[in-house]
Each structure stands twice: as structure tokens, then as C-alpha cells.
mmCIF file of C-alpha atoms in Angstrom:
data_model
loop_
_atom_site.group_PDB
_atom_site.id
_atom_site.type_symbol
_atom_site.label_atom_id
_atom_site.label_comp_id
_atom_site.label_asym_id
_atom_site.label_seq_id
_atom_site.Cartn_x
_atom_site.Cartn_y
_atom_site.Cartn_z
ATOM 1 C CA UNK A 876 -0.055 34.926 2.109
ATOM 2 C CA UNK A 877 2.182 37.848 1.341
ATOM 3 C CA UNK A 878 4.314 38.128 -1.925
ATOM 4 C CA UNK A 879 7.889 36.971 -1.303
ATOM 5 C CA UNK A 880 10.864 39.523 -0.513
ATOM 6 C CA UNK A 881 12.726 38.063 -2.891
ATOM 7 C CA UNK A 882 11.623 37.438 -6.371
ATOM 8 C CA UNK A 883 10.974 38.809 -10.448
ATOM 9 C CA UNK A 884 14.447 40.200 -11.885
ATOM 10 C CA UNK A 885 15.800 39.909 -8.031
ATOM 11 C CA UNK A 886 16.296 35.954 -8.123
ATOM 12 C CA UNK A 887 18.554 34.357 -9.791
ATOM 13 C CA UNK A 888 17.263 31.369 -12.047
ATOM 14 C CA UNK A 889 19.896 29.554 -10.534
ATOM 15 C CA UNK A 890 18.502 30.077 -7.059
ATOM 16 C CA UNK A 891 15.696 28.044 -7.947
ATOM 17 C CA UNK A 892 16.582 25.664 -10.414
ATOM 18 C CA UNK A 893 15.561 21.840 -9.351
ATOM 19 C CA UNK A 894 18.589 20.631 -11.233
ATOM 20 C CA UNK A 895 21.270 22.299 -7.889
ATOM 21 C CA UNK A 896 21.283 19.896 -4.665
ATOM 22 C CA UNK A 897 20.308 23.050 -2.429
ATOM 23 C CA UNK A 898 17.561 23.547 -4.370
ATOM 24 C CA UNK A 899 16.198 20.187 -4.557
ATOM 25 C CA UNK A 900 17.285 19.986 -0.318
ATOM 26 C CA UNK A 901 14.933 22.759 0.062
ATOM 27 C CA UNK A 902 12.252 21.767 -1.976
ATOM 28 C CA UNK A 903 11.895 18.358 0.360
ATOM 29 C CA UNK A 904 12.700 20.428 3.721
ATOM 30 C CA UNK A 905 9.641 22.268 3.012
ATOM 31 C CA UNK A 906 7.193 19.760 1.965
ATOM 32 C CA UNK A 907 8.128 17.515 5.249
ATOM 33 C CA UNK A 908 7.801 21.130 7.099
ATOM 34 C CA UNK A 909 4.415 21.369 6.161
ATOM 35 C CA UNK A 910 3.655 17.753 6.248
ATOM 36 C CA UNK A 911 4.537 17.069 9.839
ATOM 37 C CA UNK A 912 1.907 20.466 11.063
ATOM 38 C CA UNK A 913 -1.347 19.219 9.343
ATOM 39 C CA UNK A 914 -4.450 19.728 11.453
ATOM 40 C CA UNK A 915 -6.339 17.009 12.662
ATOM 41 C CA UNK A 916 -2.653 15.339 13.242
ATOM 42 C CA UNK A 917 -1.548 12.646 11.138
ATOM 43 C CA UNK A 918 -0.639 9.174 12.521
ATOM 44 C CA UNK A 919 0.853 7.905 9.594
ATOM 45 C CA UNK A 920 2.741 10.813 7.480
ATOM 46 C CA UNK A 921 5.601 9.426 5.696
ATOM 47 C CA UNK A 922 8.724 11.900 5.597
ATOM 48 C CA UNK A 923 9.437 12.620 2.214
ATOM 49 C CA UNK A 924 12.621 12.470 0.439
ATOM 50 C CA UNK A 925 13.887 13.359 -3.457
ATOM 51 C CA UNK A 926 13.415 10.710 -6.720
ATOM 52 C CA UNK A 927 15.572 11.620 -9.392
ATOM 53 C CA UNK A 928 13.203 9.566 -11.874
ATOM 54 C CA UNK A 929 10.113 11.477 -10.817
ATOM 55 C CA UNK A 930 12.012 14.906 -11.513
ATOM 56 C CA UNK A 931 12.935 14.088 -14.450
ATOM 57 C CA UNK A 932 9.355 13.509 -15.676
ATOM 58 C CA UNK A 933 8.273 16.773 -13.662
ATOM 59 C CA UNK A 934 11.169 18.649 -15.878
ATOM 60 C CA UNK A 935 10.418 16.967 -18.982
ATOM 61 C CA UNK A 936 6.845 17.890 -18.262
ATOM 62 C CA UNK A 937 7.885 21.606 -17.295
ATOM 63 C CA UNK A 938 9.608 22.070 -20.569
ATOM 64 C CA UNK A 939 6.859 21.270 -22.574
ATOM 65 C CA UNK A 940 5.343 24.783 -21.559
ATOM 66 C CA UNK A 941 2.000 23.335 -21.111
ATOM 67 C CA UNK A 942 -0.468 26.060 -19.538
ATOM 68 C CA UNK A 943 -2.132 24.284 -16.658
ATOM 69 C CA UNK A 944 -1.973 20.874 -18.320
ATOM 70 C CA UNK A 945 -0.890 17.880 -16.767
ATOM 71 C CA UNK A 946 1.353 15.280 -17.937
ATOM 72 C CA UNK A 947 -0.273 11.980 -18.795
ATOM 73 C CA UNK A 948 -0.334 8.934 -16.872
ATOM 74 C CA UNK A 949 2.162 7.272 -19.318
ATOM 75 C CA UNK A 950 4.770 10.289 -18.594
ATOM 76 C CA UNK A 951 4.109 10.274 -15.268
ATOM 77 C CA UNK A 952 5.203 6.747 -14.910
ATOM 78 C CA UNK A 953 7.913 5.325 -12.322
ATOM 79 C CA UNK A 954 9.063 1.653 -11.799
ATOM 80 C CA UNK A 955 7.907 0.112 -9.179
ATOM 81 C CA UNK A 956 4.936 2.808 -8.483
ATOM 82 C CA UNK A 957 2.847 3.469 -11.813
ATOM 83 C CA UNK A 958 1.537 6.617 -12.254
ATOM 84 C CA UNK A 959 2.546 9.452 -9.692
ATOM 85 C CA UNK A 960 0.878 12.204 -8.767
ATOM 86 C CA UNK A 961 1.320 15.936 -10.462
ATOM 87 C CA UNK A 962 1.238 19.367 -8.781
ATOM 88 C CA UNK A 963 1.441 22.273 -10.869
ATOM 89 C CA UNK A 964 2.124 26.181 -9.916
ATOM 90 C CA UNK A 965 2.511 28.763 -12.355
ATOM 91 C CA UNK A 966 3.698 32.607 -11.837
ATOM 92 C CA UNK A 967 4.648 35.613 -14.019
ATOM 93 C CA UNK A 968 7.608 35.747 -12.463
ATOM 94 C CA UNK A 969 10.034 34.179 -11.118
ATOM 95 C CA UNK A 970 9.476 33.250 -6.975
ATOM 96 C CA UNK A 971 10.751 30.863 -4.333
ATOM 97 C CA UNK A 972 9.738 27.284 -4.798
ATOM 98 C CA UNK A 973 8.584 28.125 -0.931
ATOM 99 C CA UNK A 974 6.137 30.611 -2.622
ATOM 100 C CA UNK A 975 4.553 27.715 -4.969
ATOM 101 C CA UNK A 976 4.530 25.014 -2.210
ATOM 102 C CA UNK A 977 2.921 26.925 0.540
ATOM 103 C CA UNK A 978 0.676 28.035 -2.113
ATOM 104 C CA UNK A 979 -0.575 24.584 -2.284
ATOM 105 C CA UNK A 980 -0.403 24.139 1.322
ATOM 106 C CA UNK A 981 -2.950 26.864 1.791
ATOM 107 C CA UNK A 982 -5.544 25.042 -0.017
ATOM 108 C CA UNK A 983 -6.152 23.289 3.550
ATOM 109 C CA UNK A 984 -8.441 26.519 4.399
ATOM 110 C CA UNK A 985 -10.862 25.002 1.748
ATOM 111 C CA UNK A 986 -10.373 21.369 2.955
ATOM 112 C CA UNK A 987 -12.593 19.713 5.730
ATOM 113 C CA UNK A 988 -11.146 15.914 6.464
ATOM 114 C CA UNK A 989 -13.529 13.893 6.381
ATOM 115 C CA UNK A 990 -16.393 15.967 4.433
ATOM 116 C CA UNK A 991 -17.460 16.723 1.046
ATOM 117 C CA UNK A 992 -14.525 18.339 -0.557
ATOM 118 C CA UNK A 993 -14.023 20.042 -4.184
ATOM 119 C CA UNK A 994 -11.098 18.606 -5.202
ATOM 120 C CA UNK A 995 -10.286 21.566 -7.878
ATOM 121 C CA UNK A 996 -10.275 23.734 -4.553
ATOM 122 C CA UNK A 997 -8.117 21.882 -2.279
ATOM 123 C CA UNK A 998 -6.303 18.913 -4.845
ATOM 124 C CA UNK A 999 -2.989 20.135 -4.376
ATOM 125 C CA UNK A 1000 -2.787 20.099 -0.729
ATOM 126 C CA UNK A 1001 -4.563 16.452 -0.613
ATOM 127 C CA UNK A 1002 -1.705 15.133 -2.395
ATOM 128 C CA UNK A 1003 0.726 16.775 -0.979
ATOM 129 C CA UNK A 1004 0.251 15.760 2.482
ATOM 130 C CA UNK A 1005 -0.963 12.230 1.044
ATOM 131 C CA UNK A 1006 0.387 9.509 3.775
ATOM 132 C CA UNK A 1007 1.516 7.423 1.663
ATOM 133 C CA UNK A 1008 3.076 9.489 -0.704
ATOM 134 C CA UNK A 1009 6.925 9.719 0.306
ATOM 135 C CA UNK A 1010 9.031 10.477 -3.099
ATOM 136 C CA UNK A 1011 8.642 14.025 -4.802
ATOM 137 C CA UNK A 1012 10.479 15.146 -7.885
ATOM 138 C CA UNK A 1013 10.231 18.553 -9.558
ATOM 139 C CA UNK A 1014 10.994 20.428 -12.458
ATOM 140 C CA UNK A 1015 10.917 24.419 -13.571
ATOM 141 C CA UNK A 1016 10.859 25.895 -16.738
ATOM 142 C CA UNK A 1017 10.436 29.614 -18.025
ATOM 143 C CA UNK A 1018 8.092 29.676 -20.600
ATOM 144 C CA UNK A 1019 6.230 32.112 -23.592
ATOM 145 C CA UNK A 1020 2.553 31.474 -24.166
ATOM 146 C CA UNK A 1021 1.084 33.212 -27.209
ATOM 147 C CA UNK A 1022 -1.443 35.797 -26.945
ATOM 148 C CA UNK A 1023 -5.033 35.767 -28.743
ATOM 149 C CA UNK A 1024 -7.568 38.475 -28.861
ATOM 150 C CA UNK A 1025 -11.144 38.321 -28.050
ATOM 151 C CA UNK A 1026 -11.924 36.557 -31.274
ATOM 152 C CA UNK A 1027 -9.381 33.561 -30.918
ATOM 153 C CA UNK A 1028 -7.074 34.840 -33.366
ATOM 154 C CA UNK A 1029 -3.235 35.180 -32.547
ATOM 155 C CA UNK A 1030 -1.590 38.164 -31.914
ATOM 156 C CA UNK A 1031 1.401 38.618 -34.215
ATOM 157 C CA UNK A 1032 4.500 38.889 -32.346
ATOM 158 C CA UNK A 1033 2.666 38.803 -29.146
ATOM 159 C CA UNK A 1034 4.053 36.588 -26.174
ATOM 160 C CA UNK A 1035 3.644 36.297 -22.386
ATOM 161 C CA UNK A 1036 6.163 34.911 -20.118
ATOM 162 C CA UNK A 1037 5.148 32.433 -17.473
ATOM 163 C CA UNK A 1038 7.499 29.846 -15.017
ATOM 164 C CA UNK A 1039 6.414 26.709 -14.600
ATOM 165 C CA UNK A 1040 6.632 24.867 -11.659
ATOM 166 C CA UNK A 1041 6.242 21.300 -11.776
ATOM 167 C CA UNK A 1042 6.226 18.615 -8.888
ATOM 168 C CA UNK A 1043 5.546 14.973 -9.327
ATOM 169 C CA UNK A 1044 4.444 12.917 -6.410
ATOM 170 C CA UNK A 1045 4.935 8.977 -5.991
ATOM 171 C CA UNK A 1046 3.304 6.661 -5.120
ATOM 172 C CA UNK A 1047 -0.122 8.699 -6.435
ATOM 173 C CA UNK A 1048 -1.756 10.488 -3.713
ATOM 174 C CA UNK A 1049 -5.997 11.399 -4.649
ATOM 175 C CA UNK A 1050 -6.977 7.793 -4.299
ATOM 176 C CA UNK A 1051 -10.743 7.899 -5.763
ATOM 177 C CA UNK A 1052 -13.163 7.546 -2.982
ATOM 178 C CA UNK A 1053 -11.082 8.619 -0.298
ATOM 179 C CA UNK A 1054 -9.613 11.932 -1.159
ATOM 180 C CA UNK A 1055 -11.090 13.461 2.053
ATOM 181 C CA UNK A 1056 -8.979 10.847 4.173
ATOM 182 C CA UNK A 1057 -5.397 11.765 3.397
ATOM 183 C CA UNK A 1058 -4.041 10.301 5.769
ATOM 184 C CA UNK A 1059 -4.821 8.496 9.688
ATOM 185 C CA UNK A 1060 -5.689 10.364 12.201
ATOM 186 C CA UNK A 1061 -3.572 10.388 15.135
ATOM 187 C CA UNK A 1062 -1.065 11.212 17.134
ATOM 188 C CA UNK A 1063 2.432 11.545 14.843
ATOM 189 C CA UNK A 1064 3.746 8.504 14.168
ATOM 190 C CA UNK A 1065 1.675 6.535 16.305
ATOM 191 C CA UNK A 1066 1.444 4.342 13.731
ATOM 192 C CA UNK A 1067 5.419 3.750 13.559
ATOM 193 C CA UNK A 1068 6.598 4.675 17.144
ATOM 194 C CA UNK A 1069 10.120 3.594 16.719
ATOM 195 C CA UNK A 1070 10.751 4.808 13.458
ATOM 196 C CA UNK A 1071 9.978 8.425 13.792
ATOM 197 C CA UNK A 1072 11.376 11.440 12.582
ATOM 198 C CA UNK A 1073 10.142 15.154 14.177
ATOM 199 C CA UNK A 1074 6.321 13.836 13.638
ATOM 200 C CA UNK A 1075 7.187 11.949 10.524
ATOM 201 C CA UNK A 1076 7.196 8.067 9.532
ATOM 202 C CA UNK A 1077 10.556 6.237 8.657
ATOM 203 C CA UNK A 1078 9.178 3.059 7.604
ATOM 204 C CA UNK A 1079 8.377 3.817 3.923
ATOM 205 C CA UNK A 1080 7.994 1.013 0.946
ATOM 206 C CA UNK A 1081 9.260 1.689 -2.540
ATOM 207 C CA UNK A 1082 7.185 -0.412 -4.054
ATOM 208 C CA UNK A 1083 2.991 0.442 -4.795
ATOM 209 C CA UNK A 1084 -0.441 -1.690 -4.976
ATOM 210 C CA UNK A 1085 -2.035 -0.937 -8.688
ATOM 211 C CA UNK A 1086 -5.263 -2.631 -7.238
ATOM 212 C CA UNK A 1087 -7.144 -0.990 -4.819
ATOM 213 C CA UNK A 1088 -8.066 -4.218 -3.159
ATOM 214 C CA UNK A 1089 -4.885 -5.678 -2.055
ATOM 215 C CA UNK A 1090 -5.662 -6.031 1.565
ATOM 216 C CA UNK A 1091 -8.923 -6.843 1.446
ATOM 217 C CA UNK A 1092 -7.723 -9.751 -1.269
ATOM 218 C CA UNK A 1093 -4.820 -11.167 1.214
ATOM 219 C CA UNK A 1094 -7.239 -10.924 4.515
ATOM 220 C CA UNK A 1095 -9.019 -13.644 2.698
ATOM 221 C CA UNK A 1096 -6.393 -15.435 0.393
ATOM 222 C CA UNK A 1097 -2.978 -14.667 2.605
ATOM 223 C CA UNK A 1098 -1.440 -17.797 0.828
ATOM 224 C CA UNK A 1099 -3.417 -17.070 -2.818
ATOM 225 C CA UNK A 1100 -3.004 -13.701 -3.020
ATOM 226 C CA UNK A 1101 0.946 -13.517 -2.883
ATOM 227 C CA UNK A 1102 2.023 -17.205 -4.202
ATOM 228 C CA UNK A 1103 3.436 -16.005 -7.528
ATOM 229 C CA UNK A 1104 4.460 -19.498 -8.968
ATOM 230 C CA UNK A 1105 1.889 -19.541 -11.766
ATOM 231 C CA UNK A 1106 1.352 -16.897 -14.807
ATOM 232 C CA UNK A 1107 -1.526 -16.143 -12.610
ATOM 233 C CA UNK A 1108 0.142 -16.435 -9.565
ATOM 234 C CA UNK A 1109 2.651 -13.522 -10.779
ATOM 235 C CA UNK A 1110 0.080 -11.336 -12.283
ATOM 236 C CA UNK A 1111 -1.571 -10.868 -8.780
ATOM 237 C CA UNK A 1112 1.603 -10.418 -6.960
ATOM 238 C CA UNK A 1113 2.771 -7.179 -9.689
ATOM 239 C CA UNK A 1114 -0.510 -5.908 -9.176
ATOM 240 C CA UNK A 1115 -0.462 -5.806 -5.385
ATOM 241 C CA UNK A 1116 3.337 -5.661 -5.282
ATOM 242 C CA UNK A 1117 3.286 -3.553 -1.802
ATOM 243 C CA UNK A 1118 0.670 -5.893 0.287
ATOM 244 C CA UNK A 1119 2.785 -8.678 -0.609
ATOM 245 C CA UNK A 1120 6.307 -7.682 -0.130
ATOM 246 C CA UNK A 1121 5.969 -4.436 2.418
ATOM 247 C CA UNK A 1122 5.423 -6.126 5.929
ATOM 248 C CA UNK A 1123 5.043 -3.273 8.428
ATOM 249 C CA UNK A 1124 6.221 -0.839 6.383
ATOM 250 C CA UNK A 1125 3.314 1.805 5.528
ATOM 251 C CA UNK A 1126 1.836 1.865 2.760
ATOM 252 C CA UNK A 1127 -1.180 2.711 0.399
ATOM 253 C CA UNK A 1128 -4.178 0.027 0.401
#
């Protein structure tokens, strides 16, 4: 990938900043670009669109001025999903958010689908093209970290500037177990033919399972599973909030 022709002391902060509508029109635009041209084809790629909430976190996040860090799963909490996901990019200077996002995107070199994958290698592009995952929110901050010399000890007066680029991804993409499936295989939107959208899925739920064995649980217990009359009743129904209310819609689990 080549350096941007546009970036450093030649763009404007406020050409990038996540809190303008262009910006934020852009910063979708380009993850359903890329999300709509992963190979083997996707079947069942939900077409993204912005949540204010999850930006929020990803700016609150970005602000902190955390090297490499991410966010815990408290802060990266959103009603009605849990925990989202968290990319993170940082550069010296400033660059597109294009720049950072393909960045990510690129990981898919590294990434065989179905096979034995290193997830520090190719992470970020498993979540981003995560089915499932259909709400992204994102934050940037410009940052000083301070400098230490080869013996740990601070450098007086000593700072380096970094930008931070933070996206947060709901519902959570990287499911445990089956990080090397991100998605269906198939042609696009064969798994929602008549609610398609240039390769991408319409049919999205806002709501998320927090167990992993929702399905599984109503394929044996339809009526049990989702009859929410009871303490008990209720708790199961929160916990696999999408099975239960969702329908056809697509979803995780």
C-alpha cells in the first residue's frame, strides 16, 4: 500500500475529524466498500451504518492517549449489544481515515478462511468484515507519548506525537472458536435475496445474543427458551435477546 497524497501538515484536522457528518459518511462508505469485495464471497455481510453511542466510546477511548491499548469491556459497552468490538490504528502523522481502514483491510493477505489463523496478524480485518457486525463508531485523537531511554527512565522534556485512531464495532465481531469463519460463504446476499444492497444485507437486528448457545437452546426449547414470564423466564430471554426477538433478520448465534 502506498503512503497517501494527502497527509502530515497537508490535512486539515478537520478533514478527518469523526465528530463532521462527511467524515463519519466516509468512514462507513469505506468499510461497506471493502466489506461487499471479500474473497471467498460472503452470503451474509450486513451493510454497515454509523452508532453515535459506539463513537462516543471510540472517542472517549481515543482521548485517553492509550498506546496500543484497548478500552475495556465495561467502556466498550452499548445497550442492547454488550461489549463491541475495538480496532485501533495509530500514525505519526496525521492520514486519511481511508489510510487506517484499508490498513486493516490488508490484513486479509495473512488470513486463510477457514484455517489456522494468528489472530494478532489478521484481527483487525476479522472484525471488520464480521457478518454480523453492522454498527461502527469511531473516534481520533492527537496525542504526546513520553519518551524513555534504554534504561526505562524518562526523558525530561521529551515527547512524541502520535494520532489515534479509534473504531468500535457492534455487535462484537472475533467470536472465540470461530474467528476463521467471519462470515457464510456464498453468493452476496444469498442469504437475504430481497433485502440487498450492492452485495450487502439489509435485514440487520439491533439487538445481540450474550450466550453463545441461543440457537442451539431454542432448537430444543422453542417455547422454554423465549417464555420470559418468570425471573427465570426473563433472565434467558436478556441473555439470548436476538434468537428470541430477531425472526429472519441476521444475526450472530
Amino acid at each position: 500500500m502506498t503512503s497517501p497524497k494527502l497527509m502530515g501538515d497537508h490535512l486539515p484536522l478537520r478533514a478527518i475529524t469523526p465528530e463532521r457528518q462527511r467524515v463519519r459518511n466516509k468512514i462507513v462508505m469505506y468499510h461497506n466498500y471493502f466489506r461487499s469485495r471479500v474473497e471467498p464471497k460472503a452470503s451474509n455481510m450486513l451493510k454497515m451504518k454509523w452508532h453515535r453511542g459506539a463513537a462516543r466510546d471510540a472517542q472517549r477511548w481515543a482521548n485517553k492517549c492509550e498506546f496500543l491499548v484497548h478500552d475495556s469491556v465495561e467502556g466498550r459497552h452499548v445497550s442492547g449489544y454488550g461489549s463491541c468490538g475495538q480496532n485501533i490504528f495509530i500514525a505519526s502523522t496525521k492520514v486519511p481515515w481511508l489510510f487506517a481502514i484499508e490498513t486493516w483491510w490488508l490484513e486479509k493477505d495473512a488470513f486463510k478462511f477457514g484455517g489456522k489463523n494468528n489472530m494478532t496478524l489478521v484481527g483487525h480485518y476479522t472484525q471488520m468484515v464480521w457478518a454480523t457486525t453492522h454498527e461502527v463508531g469511531c473516534g481520533l485523537s492527537k496525542c504526546y507519548r513520553i519518551l524513555y531511554d534504554k534504561n526505562g527512565k524518562e526523558i525530561d522534556g521529551r515527547t512524541r506525537v502520535f494520532y489515534n485512531y479509534i473504531c468500535n464495532y457492534c455487535p462484537i465481531g472475533n467470536r472465540p472458536g470461530r474467528t476463521s469463519f467471519p462470515y457464510k460463504l456464498g453468493n452476496p446476499c444469498s442469504s437475504c435475496k430481497k433485502q440487498c444492497s450492492k452485495k450487502l444485507c439489509l435485514n440487520s437486528c439491533d439487538v445481540s445474543n450474550v450466550w453463545g448457545n441461543c440457537r442451539e437452546l431454542n432448537r430444543i426449547h422453542p417455547t422454554w427458551l423465549c417464555r420470559n414470564h418468570t425471573p427465570q423466564g426473563k433472565h434467558r430471554h436478556r441473555n439470548c435477546r436476538a434468537t428470541c426477538t430477531c425472526g429472519n433478520r441476521i444475526y450472530d448465534f
